mmCIF file of C-alpha atoms in Angstrom:
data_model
loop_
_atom_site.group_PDB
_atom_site.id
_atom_site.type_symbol
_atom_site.label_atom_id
_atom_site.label_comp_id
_atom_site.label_asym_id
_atom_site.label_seq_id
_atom_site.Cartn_x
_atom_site.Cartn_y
_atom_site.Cartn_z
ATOM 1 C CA UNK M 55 12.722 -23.914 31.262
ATOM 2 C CA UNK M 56 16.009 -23.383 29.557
ATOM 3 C CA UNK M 57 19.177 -24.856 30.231
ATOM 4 C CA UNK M 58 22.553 -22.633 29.631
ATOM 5 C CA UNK M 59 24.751 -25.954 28.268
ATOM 6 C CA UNK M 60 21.898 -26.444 25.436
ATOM 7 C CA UNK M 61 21.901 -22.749 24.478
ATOM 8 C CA UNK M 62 25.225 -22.308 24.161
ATOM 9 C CA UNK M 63 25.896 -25.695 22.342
ATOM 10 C CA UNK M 64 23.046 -24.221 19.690
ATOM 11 C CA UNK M 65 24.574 -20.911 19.425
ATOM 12 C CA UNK M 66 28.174 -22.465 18.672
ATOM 13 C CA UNK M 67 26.828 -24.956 16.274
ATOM 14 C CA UNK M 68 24.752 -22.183 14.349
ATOM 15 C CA UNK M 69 28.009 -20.256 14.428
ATOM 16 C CA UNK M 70 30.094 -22.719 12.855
ATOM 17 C CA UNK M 71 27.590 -23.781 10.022
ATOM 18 C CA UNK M 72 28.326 -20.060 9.081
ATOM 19 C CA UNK M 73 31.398 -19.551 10.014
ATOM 20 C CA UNK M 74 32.152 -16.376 7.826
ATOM 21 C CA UNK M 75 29.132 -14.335 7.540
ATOM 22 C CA UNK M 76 28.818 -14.398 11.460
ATOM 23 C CA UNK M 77 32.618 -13.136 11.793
ATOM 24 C CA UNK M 78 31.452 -10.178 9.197
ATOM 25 C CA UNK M 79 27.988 -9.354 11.049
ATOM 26 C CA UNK M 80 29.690 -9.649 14.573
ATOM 27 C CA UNK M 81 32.068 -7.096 13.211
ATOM 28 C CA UNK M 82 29.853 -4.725 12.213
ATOM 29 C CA UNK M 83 28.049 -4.937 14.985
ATOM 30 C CA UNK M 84 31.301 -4.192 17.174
ATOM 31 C CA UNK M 85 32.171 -1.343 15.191
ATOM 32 C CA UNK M 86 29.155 0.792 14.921
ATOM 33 C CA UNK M 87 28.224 -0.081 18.846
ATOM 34 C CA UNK M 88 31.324 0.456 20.009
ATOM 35 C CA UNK M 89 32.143 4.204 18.248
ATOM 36 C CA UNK M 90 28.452 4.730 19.234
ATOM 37 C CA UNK M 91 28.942 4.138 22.803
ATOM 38 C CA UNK M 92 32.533 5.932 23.658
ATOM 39 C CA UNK M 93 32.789 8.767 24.836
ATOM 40 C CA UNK M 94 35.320 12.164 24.291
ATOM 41 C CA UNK M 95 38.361 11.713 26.497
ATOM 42 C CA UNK M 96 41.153 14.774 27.045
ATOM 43 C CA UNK M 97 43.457 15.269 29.153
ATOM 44 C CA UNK M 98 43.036 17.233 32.792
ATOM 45 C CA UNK M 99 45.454 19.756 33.918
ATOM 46 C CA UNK M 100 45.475 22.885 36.265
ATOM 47 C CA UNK M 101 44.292 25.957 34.419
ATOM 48 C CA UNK M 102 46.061 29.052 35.440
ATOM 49 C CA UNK M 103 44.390 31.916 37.046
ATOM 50 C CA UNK M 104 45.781 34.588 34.521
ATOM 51 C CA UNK M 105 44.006 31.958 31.622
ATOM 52 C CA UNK M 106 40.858 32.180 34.034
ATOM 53 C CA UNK M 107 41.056 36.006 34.141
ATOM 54 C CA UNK M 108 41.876 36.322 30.244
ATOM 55 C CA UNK M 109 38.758 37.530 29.244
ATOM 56 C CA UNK M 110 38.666 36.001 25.499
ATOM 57 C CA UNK M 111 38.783 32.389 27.914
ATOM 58 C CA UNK M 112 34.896 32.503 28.226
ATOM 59 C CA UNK M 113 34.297 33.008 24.907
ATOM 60 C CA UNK M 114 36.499 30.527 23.819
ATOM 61 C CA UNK M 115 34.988 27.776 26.093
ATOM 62 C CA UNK M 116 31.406 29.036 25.101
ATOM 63 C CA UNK M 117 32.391 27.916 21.658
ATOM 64 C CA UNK M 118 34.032 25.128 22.443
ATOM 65 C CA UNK M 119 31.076 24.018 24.422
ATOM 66 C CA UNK M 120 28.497 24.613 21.709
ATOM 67 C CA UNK M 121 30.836 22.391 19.056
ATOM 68 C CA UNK M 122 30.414 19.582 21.299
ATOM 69 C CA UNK M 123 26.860 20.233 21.568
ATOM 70 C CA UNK M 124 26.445 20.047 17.896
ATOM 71 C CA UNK M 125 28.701 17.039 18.221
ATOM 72 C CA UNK M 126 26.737 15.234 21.239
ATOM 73 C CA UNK M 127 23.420 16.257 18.691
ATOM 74 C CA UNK M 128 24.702 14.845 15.915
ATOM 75 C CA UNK M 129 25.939 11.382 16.992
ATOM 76 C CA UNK M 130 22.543 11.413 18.942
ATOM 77 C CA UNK M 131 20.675 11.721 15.784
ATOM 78 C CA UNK M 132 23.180 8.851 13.599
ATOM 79 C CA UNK M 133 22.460 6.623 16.432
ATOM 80 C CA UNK M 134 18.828 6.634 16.712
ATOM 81 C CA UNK M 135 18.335 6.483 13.089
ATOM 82 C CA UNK M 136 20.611 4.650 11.745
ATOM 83 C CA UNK M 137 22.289 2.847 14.480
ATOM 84 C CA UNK M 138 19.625 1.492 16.147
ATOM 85 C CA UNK M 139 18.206 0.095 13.234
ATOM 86 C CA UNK M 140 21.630 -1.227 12.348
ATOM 87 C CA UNK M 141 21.560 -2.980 15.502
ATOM 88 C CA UNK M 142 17.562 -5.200 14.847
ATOM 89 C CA UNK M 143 19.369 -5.711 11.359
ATOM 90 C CA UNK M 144 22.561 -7.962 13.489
ATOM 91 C CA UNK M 145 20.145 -9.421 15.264
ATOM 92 C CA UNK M 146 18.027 -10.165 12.763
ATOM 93 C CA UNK M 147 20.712 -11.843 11.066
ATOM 94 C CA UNK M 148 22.011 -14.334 14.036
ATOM 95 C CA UNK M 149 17.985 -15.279 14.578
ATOM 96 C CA UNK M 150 17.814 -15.960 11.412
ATOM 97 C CA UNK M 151 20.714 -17.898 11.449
ATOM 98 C CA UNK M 152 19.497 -20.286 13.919
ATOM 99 C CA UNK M 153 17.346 -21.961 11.219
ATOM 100 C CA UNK M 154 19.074 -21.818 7.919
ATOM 101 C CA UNK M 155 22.477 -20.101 7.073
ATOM 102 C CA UNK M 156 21.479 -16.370 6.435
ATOM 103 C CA UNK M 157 22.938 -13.959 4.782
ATOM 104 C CA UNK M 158 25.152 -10.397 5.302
ATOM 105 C CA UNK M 159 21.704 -9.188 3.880
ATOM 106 C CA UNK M 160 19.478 -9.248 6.410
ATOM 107 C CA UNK M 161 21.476 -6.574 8.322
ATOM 108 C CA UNK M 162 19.512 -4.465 6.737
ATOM 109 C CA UNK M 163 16.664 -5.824 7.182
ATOM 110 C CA UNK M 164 14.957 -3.163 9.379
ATOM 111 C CA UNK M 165 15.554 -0.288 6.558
ATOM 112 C CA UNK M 166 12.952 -1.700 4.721
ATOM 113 C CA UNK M 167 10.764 -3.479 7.220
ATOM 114 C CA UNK M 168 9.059 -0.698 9.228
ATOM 115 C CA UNK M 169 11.623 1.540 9.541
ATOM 116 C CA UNK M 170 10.003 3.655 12.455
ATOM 117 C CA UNK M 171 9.332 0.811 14.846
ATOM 118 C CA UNK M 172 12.664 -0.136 15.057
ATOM 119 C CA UNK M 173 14.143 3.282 15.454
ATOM 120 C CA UNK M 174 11.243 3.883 18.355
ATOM 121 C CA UNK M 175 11.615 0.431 20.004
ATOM 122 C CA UNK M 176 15.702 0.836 20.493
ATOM 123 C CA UNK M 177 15.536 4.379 21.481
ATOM 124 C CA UNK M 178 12.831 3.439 24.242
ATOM 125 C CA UNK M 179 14.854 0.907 25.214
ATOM 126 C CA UNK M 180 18.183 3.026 25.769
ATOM 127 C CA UNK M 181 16.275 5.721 27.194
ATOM 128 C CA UNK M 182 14.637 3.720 30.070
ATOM 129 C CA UNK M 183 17.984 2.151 30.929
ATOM 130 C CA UNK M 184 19.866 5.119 30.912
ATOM 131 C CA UNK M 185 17.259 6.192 33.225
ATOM 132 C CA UNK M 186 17.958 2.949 35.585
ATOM 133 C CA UNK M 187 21.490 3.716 35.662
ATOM 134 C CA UNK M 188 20.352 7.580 36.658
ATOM 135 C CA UNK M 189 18.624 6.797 39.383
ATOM 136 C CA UNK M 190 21.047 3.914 40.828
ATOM 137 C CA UNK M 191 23.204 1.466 38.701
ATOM 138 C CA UNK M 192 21.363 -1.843 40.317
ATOM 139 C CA UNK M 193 17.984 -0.597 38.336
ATOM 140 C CA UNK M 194 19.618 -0.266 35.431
ATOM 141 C CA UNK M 195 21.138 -3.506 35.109
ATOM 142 C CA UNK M 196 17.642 -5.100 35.966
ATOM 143 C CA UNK M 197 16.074 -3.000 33.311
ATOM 144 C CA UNK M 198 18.918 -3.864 30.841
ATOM 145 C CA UNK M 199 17.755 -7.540 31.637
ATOM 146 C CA UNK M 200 14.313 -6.705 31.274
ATOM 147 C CA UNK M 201 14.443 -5.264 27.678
ATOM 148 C CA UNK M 202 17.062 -7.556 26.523
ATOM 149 C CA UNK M 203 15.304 -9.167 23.925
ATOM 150 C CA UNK M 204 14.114 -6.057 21.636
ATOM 151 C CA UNK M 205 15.848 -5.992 19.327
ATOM 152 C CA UNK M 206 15.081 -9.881 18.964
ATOM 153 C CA UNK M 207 11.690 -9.531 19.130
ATOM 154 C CA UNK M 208 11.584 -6.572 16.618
ATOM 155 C CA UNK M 209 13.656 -8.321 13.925
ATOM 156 C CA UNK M 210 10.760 -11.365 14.474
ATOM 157 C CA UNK M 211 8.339 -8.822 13.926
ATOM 158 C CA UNK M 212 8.702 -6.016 12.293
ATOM 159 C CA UNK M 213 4.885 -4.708 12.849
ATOM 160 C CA UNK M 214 5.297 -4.735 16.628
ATOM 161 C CA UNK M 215 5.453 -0.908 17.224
ATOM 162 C CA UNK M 216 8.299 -0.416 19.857
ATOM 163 C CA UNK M 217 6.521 0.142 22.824
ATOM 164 C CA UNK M 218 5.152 -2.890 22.835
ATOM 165 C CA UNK M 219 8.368 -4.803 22.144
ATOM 166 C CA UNK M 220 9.428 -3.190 25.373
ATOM 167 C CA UNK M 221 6.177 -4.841 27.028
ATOM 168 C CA UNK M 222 6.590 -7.926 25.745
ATOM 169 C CA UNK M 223 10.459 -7.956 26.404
ATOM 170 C CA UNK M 224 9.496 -7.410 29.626
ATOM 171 C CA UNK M 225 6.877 -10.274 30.320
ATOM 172 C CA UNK M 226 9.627 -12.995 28.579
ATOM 173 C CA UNK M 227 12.608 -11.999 30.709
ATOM 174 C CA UNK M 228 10.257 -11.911 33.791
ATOM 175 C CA UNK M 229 11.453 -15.168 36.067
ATOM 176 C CA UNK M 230 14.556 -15.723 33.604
ATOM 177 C CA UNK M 231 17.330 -12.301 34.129
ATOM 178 C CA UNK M 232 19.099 -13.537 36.901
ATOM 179 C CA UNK M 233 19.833 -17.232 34.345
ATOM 180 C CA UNK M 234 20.328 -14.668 31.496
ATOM 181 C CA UNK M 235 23.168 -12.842 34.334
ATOM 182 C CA UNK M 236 24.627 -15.925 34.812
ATOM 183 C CA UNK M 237 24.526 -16.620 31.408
ATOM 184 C CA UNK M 238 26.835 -13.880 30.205
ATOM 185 C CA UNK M 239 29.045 -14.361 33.123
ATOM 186 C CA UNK M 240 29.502 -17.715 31.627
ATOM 187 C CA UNK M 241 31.686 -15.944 28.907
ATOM 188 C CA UNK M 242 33.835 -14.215 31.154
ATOM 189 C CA UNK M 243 36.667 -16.806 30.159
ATOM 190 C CA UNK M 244 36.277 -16.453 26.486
ATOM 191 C CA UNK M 245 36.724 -12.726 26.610
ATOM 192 C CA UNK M 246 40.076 -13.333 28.766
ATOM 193 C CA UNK M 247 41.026 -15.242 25.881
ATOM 194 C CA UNK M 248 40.402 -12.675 23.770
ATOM 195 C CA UNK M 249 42.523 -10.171 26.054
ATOM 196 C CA UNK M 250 45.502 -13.025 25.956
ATOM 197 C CA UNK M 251 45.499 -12.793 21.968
ATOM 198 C CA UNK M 252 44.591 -8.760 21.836
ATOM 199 C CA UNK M 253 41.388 -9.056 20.690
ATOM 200 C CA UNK M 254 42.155 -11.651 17.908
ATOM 201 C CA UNK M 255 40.469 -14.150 19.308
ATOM 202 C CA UNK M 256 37.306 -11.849 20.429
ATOM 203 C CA UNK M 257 36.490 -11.009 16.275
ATOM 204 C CA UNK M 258 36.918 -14.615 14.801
ATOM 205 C CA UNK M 259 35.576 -16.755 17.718
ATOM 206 C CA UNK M 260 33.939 -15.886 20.824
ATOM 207 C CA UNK M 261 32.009 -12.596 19.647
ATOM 208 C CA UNK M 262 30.384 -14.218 17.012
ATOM 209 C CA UNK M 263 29.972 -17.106 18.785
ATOM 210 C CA UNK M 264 28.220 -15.228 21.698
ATOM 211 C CA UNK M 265 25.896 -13.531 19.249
ATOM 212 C CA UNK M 266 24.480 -16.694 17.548
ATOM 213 C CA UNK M 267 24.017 -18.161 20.975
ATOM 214 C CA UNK M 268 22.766 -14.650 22.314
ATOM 215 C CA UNK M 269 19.994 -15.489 19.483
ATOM 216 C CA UNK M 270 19.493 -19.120 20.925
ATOM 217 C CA UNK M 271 18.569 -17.625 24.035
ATOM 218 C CA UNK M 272 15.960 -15.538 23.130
ATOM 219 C CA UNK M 273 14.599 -18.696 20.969
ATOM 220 C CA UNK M 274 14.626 -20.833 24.564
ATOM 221 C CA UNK M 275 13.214 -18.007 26.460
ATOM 222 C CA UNK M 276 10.319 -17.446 23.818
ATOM 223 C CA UNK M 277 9.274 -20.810 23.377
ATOM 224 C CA UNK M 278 9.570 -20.593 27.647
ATOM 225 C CA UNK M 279 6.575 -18.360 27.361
ATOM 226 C CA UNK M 280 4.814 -20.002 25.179
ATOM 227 C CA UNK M 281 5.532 -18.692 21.860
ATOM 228 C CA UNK M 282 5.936 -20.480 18.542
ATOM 229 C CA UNK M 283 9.399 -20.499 17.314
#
């Protein structure tokens, strides 16, 4: 069994021993999940009833609505293919990290190490805890726990295909999400920290710093289960 003190004590050392290229990767990794994940705001108001009766208003929304469809359809398509790939690449790097000092490199690592699998494996992955959340938001956060470590275990091995990374996640986080909740709520002060200092604080310490040890846990929870690493 895994203890949190040890996992988070690995993660900071790896972080420190490469200092820089973790700040870059944990950027990147903000940036692209971040724009990937937010969502259209505007502002609500009270539409008239002569704008309601104007009958050019339909056909203006219809169009309106089919631009954001193309929209919605595009950003759909750069995230599964070259988001979600993006994403195995960052983690890639940080596991790779915990045993020598890697390099900005390995982000893309999944680009040229079976491409598909990684695309499939994420997508599954999003798709069955979007579901979760659908049905009630409690599922959801247990399946986010349960396929956790994908993108870990697909930037270990690339040949997995990805519905068996989501199996596999599965069978390592059984018996260990509720430590991996408590875990992350073990952060909660560092990201206060990072509110204090807007944000400065969150890009050159404690999100890096929470990736590296992110990649420590999955190391403590694989060799948990009884895998070589």
């Amino acid at each position: 069994m895994w203890d949190r003190a040890s996992v988070k004590a690995q993660g900071k050392a790896n972080f420190k021993r490469n200092y820089w290229n973790s700040v870059l990767v944990a950027l990147i990794y903000s940036i692209f999940f971040l724009a990937s994940g937010s969502t259209a705001r505007g502002r609500s108001g009270n539409i008239s009833r002569e704008v309601l009766n104007d009958p050019d208003f339909m056909k203006i929304l219809m169009i309106i609505l089919a631009l954001i469809g193309v929209l919605i359809a595009f950003g759909s398509i750069i995230k599964i293919f070259v988001i979600n790939p993006l994403e195995v690449g960052c983690n890639r790097f940080f596991l790779v990290n915990q045993y020598e000092n890697a390099t900005i490199g390995e982000v893309g690592f999944s680009y040229k190490n079976n491409y598909l699998n990684a695309v499939s494996g994420i997508f599954l992955r999003d798709l069955f805890t979007l579901l979760g959340f659908i049905l009630f938001v409690i599922p959801g956060i247990i399946l986010g726990y349960s396929y956790r470590l994908v993108p870990y275990i697909l930037a270990d091995d690339p040949n997995i295909k990805g519905i068996d990374a989501l199996r596999q996640s599965r069978q390592m986080m059984s018996g260990h999400k509720f430590e991996a909740f408590i875990y992350d709520l073990s952060f909660i002060g560092w990201y206060l920290l990072g509110l204090i200092t807007c944000g400065i604080a969150v890009a050159f310490y404690v999100r890096p710093y929470k990736l590296n040890a992110d990649a420590s846990l999955y190391i403590a929870i694989k060799r948990a289960n009884g895998y070589q690493g």
